[in-house]
Coordinates of C-alpha atoms in Angstrom, one line a residue:
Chain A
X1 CA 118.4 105.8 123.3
X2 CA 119.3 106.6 126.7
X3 CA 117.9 109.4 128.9
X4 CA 121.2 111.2 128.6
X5 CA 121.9 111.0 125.1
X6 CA 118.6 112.7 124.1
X7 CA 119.5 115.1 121.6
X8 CA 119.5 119.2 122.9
X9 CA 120.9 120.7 119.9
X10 CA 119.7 124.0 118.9
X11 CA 116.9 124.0 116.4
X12 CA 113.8 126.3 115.0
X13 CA 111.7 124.3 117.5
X14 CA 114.2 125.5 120.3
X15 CA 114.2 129.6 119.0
X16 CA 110.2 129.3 119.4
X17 CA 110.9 127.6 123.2
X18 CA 109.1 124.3 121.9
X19 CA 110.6 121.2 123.2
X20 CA 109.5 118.1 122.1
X21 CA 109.3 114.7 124.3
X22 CA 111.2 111.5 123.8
X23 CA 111.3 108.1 125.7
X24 CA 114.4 106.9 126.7
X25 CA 116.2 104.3 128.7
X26 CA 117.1 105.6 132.5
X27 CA 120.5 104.0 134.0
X28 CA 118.6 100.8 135.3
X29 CA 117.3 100.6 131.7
X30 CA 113.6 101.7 132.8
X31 CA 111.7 103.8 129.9
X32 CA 110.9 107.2 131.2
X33 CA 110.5 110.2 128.8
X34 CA 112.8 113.5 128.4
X35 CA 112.1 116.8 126.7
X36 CA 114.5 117.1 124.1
X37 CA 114.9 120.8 122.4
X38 CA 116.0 119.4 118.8
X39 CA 118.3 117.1 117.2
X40 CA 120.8 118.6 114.3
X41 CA 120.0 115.4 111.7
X42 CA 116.4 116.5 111.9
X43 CA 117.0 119.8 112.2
X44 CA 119.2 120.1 108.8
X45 CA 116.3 117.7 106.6
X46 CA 113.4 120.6 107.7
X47 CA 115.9 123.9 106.8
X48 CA 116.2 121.2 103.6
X49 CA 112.6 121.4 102.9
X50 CA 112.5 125.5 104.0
X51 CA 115.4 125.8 101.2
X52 CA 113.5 123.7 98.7
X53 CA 109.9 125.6 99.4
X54 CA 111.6 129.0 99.0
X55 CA 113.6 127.8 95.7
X56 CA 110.0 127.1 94.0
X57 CA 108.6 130.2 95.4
X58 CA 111.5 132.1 93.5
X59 CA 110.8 130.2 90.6
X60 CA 107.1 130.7 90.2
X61 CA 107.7 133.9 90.9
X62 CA 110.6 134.4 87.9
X63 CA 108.3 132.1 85.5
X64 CA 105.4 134.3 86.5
X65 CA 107.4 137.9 85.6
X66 CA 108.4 135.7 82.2
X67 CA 104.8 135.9 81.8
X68 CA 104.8 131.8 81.6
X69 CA 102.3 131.1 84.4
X70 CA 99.4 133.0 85.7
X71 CA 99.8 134.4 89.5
X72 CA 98.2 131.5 91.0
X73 CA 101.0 129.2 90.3
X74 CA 102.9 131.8 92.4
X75 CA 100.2 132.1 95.0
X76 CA 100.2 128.5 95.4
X77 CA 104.1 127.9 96.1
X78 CA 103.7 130.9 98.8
X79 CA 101.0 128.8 100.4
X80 CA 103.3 125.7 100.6
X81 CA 100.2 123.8 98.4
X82 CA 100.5 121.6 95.5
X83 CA 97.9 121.1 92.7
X84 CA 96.3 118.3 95.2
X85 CA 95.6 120.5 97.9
X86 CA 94.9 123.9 95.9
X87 CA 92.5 121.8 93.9
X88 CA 90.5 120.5 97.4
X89 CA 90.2 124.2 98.4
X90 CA 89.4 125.7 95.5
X91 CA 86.5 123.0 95.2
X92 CA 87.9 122.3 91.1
X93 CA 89.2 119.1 89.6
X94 CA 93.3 119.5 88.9
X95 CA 93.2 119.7 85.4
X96 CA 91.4 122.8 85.7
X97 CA 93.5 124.1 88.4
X98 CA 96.3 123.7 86.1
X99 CA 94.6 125.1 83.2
X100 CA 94.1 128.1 85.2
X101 CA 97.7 128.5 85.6
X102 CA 98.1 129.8 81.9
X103 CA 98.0 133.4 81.8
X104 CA 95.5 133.6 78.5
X105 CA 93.2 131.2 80.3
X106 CA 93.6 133.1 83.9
X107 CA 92.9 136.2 81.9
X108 CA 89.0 135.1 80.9
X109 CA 88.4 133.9 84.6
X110 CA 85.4 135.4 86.5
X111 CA 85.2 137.1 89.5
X112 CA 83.5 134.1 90.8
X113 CA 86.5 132.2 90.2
X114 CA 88.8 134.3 91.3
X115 CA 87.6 134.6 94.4
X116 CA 87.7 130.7 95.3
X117 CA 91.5 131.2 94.8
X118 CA 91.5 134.1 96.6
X119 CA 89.7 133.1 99.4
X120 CA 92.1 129.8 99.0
X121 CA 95.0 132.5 99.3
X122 CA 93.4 134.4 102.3
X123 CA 93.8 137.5 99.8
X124 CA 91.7 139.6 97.6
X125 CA 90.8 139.6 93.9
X126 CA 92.7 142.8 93.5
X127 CA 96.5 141.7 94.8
X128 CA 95.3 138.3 92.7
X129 CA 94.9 140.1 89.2
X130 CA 97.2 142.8 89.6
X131 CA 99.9 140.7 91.6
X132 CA 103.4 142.8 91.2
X133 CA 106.4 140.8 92.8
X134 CA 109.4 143.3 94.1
Chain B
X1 CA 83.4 128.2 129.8
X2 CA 86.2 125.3 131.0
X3 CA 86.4 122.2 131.8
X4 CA 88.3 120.2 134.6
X5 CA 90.9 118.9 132.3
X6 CA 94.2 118.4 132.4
X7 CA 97.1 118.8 130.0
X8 CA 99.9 115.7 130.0
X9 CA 102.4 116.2 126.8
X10 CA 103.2 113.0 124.7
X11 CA 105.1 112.7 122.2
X12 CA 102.7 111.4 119.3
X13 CA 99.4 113.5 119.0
X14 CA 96.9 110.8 118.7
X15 CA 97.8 108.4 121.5
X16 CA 97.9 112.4 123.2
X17 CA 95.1 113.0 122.8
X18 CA 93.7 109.2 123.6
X19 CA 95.3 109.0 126.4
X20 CA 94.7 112.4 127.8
X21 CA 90.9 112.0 127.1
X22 CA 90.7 108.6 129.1
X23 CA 92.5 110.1 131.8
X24 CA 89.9 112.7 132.1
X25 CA 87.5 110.3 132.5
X26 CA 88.9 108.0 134.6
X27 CA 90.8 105.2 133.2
X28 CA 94.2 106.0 134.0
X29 CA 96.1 104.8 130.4
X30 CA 99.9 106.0 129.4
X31 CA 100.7 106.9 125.7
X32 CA 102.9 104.3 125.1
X33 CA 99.8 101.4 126.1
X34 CA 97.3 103.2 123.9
X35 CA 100.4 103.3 121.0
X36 CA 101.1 99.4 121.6
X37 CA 97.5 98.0 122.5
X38 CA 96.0 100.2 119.5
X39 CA 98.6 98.6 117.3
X40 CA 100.4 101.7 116.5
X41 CA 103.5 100.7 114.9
X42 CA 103.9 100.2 111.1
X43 CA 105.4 101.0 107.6
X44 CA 104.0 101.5 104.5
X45 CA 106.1 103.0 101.3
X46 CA 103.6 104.7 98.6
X47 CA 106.2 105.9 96.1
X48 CA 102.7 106.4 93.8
X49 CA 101.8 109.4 96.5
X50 CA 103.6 112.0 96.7
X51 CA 103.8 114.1 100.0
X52 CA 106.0 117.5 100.0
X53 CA 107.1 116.7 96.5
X54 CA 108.7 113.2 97.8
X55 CA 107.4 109.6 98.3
X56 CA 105.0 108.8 100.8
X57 CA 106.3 106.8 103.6
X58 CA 104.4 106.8 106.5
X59 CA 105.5 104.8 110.0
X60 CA 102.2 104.8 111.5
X61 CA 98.4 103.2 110.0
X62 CA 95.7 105.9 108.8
X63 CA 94.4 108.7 111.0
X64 CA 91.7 107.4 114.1
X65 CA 92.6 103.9 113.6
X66 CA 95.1 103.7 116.7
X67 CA 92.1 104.9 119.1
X68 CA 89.7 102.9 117.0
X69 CA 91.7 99.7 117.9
X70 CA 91.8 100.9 121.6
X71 CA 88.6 101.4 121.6
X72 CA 87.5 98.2 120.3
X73 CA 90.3 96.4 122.6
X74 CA 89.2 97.4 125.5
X75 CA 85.6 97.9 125.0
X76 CA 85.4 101.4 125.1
X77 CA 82.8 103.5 123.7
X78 CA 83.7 106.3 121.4
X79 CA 81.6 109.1 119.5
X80 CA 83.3 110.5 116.1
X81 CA 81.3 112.8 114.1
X82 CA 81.9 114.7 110.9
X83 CA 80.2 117.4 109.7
X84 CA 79.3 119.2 105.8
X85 CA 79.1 122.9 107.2
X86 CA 81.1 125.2 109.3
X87 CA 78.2 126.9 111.5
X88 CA 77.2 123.0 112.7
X89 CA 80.7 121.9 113.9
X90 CA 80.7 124.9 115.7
X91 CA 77.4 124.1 117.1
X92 CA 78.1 120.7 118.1
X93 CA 81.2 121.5 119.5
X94 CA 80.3 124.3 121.9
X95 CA 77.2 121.8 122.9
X96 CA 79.9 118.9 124.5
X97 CA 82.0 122.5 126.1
X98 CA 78.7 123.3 127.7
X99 CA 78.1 120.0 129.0
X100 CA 81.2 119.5 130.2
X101 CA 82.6 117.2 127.7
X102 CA 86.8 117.9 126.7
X103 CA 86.4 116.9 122.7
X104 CA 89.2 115.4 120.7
X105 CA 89.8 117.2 117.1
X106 CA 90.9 115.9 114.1
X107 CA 92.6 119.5 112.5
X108 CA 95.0 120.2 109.7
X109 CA 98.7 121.9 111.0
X110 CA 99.2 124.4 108.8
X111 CA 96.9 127.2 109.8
X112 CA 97.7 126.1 113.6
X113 CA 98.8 129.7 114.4
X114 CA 101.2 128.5 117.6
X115 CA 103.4 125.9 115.9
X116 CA 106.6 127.5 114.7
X117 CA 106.6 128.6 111.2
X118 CA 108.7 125.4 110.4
X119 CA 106.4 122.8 111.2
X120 CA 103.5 125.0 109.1
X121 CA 102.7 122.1 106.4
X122 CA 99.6 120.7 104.6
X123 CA 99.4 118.0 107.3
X124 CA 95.5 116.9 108.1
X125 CA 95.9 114.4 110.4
X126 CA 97.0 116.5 113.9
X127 CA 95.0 115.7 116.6
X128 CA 94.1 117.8 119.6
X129 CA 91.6 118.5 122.6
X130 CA 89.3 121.3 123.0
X131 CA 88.5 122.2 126.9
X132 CA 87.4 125.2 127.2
X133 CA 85.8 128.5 125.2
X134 CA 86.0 132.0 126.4
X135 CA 84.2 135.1 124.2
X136 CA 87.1 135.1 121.7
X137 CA 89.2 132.1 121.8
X138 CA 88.9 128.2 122.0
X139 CA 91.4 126.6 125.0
X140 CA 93.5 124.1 123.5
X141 CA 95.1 121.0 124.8
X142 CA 97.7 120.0 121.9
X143 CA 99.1 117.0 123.4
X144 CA 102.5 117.9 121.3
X145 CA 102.9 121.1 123.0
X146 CA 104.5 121.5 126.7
X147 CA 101.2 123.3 128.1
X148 CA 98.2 124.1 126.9
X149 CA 97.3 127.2 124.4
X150 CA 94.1 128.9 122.9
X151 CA 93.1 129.2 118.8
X152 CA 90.7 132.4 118.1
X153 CA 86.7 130.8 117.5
X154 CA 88.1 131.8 113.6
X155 CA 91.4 129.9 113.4
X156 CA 89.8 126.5 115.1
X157 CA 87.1 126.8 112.5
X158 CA 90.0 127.0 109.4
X159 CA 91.8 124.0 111.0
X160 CA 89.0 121.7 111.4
X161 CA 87.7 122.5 107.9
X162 CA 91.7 122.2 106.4
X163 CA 91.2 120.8 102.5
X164 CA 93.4 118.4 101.0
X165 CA 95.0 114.5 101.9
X166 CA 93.1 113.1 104.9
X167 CA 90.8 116.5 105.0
X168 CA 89.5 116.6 108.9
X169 CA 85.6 117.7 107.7
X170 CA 85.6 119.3 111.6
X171 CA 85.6 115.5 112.7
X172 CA 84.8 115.5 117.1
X173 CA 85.3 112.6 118.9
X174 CA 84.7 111.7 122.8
X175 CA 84.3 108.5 124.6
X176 CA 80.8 108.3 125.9
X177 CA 81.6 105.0 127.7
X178 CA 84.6 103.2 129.6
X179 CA 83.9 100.0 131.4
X180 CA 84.3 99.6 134.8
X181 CA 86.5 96.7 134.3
X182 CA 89.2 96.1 131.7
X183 CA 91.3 93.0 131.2
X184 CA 94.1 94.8 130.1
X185 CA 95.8 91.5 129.5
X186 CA 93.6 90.3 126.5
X187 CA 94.0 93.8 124.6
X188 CA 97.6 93.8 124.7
X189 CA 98.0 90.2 123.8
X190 CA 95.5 91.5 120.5
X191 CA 97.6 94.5 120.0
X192 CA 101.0 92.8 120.1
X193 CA 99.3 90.1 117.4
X194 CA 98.6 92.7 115.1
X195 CA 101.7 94.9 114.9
X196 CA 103.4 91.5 113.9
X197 CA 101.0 90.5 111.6
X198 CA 101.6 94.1 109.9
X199 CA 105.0 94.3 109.9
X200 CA 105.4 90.3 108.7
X201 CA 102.3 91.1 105.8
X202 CA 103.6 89.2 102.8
X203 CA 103.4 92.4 100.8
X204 CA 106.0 94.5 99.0
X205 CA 105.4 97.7 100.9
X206 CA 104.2 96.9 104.2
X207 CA 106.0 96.4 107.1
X208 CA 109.8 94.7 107.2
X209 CA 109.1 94.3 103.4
X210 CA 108.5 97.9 102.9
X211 CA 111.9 98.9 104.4
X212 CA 113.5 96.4 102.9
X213 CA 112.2 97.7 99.5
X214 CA 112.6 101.2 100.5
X215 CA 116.7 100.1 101.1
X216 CA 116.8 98.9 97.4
X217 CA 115.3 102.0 96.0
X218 CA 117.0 104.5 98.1
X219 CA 120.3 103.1 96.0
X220 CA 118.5 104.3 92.5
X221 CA 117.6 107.3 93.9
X222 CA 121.1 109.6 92.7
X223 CA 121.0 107.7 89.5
X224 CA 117.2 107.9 88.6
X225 CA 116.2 111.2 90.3
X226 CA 119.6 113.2 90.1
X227 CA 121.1 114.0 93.4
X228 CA 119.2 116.5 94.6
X229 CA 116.2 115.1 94.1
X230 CA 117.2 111.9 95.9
X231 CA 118.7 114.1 98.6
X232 CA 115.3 115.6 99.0
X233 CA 113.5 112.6 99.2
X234 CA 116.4 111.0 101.4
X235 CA 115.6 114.8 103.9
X236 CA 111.7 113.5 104.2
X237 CA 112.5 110.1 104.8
X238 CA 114.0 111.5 108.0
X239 CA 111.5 113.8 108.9
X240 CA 108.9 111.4 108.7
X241 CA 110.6 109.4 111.1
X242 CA 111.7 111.8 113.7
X243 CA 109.3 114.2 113.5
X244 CA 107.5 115.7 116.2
X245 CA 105.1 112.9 117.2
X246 CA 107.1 109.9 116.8
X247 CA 109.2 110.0 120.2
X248 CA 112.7 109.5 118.2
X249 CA 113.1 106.4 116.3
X250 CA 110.2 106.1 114.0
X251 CA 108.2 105.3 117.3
X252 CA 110.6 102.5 118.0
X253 CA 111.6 104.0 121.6
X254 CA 107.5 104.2 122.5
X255 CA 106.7 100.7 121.2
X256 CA 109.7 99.7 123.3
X257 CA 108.6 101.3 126.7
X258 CA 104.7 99.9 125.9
X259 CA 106.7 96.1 125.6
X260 CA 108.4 97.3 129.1
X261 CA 105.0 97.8 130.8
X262 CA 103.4 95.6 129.3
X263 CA 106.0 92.7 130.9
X264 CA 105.0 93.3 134.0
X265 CA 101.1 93.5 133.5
X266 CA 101.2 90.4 131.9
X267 CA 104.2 88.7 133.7
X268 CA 106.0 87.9 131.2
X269 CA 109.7 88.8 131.2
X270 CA 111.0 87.5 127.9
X271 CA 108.7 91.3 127.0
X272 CA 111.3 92.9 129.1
X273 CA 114.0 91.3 127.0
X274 CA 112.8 92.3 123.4
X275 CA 111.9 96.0 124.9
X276 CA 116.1 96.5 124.7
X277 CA 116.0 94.9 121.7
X278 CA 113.6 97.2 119.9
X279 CA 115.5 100.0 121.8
X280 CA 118.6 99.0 120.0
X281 CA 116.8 98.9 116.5
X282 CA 115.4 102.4 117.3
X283 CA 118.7 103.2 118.2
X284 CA 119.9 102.2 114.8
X285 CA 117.1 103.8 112.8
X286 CA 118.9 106.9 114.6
X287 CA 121.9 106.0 112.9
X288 CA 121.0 105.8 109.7
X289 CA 119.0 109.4 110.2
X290 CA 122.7 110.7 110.8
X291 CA 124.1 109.3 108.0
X292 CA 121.2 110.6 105.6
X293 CA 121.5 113.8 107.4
X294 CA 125.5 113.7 106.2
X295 CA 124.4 113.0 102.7
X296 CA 122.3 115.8 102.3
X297 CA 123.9 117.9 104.3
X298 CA 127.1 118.5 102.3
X299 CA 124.9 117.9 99.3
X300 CA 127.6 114.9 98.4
X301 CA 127.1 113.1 95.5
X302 CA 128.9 109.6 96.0
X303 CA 126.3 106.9 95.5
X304 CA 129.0 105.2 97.9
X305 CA 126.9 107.1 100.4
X306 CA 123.8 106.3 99.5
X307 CA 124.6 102.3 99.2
X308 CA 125.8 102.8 103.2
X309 CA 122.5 104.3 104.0
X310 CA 120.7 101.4 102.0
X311 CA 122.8 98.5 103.6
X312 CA 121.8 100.2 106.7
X313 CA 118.2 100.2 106.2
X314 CA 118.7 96.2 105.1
X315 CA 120.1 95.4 108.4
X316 CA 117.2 97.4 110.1
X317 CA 114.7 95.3 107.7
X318 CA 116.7 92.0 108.5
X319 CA 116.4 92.7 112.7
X320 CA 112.9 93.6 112.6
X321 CA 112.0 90.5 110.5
X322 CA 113.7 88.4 113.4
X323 CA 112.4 90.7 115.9
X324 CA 108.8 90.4 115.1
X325 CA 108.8 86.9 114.7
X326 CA 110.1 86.4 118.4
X327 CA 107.4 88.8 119.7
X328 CA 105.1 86.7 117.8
X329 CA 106.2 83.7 119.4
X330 CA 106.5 85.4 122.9
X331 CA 103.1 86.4 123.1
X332 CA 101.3 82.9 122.0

């Protein structure tokens, strides 16, 4: 790449005044490094990923109004997690992370419970049990 | 309190933060000779793990094992500590700011309140330097960022005690010793050894086998996974190779410009030569991030598309093979 190709296209790193720095090739072919502000390729594959994150949130939340999964599925999506992760916070092995996302089992779950996914969340029991989407 | 340090962005966090601490005390190193001499360049495909919903491929070895290297290479003496609790991080932490000591941080991204919402994921394996602590906030050197910026004493405790994949456990680490003298020469021979031993390994996944692999899979992808599935993996292929961190390329354009100072440290000006060479293979691993970008851009469905991609990725398998085996030869 050389210094004056790096990419300055506009991109979500360039709307929070980010740049990022590259290395590239000056004219007598020395590596120096250049600040580039984004690169379109890139850019589309991360709104990609920001489509594909909200597309689950919207369908935990529709599977959780269904009354198919308990709010934590929900919950989880919002926090970008998957069972891996929520599992690690939560301190539970997966398969009882995933039992937990059946509403009949999330029903019975103590407040001690609860409150590791809450805490996981950064919310409280209440907007937990009593989660009402808009 | 604050310490004397100062802030030099890079474009890779760890070698940052590497490089940035040895400057501080003393030894003065660029980011693309701790990337090189700590053997930073690599490929590994996990299509077992899966990382945002997609296969894990990865351009770069484990967390720590690029300074680890360094450190062992040039006989420097590092302290890394991990901790069970919270309140004794903290502890141990404010300690080295009271003494004076900037402190490299392993963290996790996604609670790193001054990254743009975008970059927000379950990602453990940031690295960045504490300096400084006033009554409220901690000073932070993120080597990605242009200058430095301050976490509340809450949000660095969240980051270093991130759960998940690579979990940090508030791991701290400082050199405690650098040698007067460093033969500079020896270490970058070392490093340049191992990078080709990686990328030659005669395994399916590693190194110019991995992408070669990755190439064949990539055209099952729409017929296996359904096109958008395979366009979503084909998205995070990308962003694991040009993401912030990597200097464009999947690091090719750093490991290129550590080849170019490392010519003229060791004299050796057949170095110079395959420096352009790896900058025209990074320049092609920019290509075929174009051409993926095309394919999920318009959503397209032709496998015609993805077979272009794949026979891209081939040729970039085929020139790193060769590639690597010169370097090989060029260094012994």
């Amino acid at each position: 790449m050389k210094k004056n190709e790096v990419p300055q296209d506009n991109s979500n790193l360039s709307k929070s005044n980010v740049k990022e720095l590259c290395y590239a090739v000056d004219e007598n072919g020395n590596y120096t490094t250049e600040l580039s502000s984004g690169w379109e390729p890139k850019s589309i594959a991360l709104s990609n990923s920001m489509d594909d994150i909200q597309e689950r949130i919207e369908m935990a939340k529709l599977q959780y109004q269904k009354g198919e999964v308990s709010s934590i599925a929900y919950f989880m999506e919002l926090n970008r997690m998957d069972v891996g992760i929520l599992s690690s916070y939560v301190g539970m092995w997966q398969w009882r992370v995933k039992r937990h996302f059946k509403p009949g089992v999330f029903n019975k779950l103590t407040d001690a419970i609860l409150l590791k996914y809450a805490r996981a969340f950064e919310i409280s029991i209440n907007e937990l049990k009593n989660f009402k989407p808009d | 309190m604050n310490t004397n340090f100062t802030h030099h962005q890079s474009a890779h966090c760890e070698n940052g933060v590497a490089s940035n601490l040895l400057k501080h005390n003393g030894l003065n190193i660029s980011e693309p000779m701790v990337f090189g001499i700590g053997s930073g360049l690599f490929f590994i495909y996990l299509p077992f793990i899966k990382v945002n919903h997609a296969p894990a491929i990865s351009y770069r070895p484990l967390p720590g094992q690029i300074f680890n290297r360094l450190a062992k290479r040039l006989g420097l003496k590092i302290k890394r500590q991990k901790f069970s609790n919270e309140a004794s991080a903290q502890v141990a932490l404010d300690e080295n700011i009271r003494r004076n000591v900037p402190t490299g941080l392993q963290v996790g991204v996604y609670n790193l309140s001054y990254f743009p919402d975008e970059y927000r994921f379950h990602f453990n394996a940031h690295n960045l330097v504490v300096y400084g602590k006033t009554a409220t906030d901690y000073l932070i050197s993120d080597p990605v960022m242009e200058t430095v910026t301050t976490l509340t004493h809450n949000e660095l405790n969240k980051v270093r005690f991130a759960k998940g994949a690579f979990a940090p456990k508030g791991q701290m680490y400082y050199p405690i010793q650098v040698p007067e003298h460093i033969d500079f020469k020896t270490a970058i021979l070392k490093g340049i050894k191992s990078t080709c031993r990686d990328m030659l390994a005669p395994m399916p996944i590693v190194g110019v086998n991995g992408i070669k692999y990755v190439a064949q899979q990539i055209k099952k992808w729409p017929t296996k996974y359904g096109t958008k599935k395979a366009n979503h993996y084909l998205a995070q292929m990308v962003r694991m190779q040009e993401e912030i961190g990597t200097g464009g390329g999947g690091f090719r354009f750093i490991y290129a410009a550590f080849l170019q100072e490392a010519a003229a440290i060791l004299n050796n000006d057949r170095l110079n030569e395959l420096s352009s060479e790896m900058t025209t293979i990074g320049d092609l691993w920019r290509d075929f991030a174009v051409e993926a970008s095309r394919i999920y851009k318009n959503r397209s469905t032709q496998s015609d598309a993805y077979n272009m991609v794949s026979g891209q990725l081939l040729n970039i398998a085929d020139r790193e093979k060769i590639f690597f085996k010169k370097l090989k030869k060029a260094v012994s």
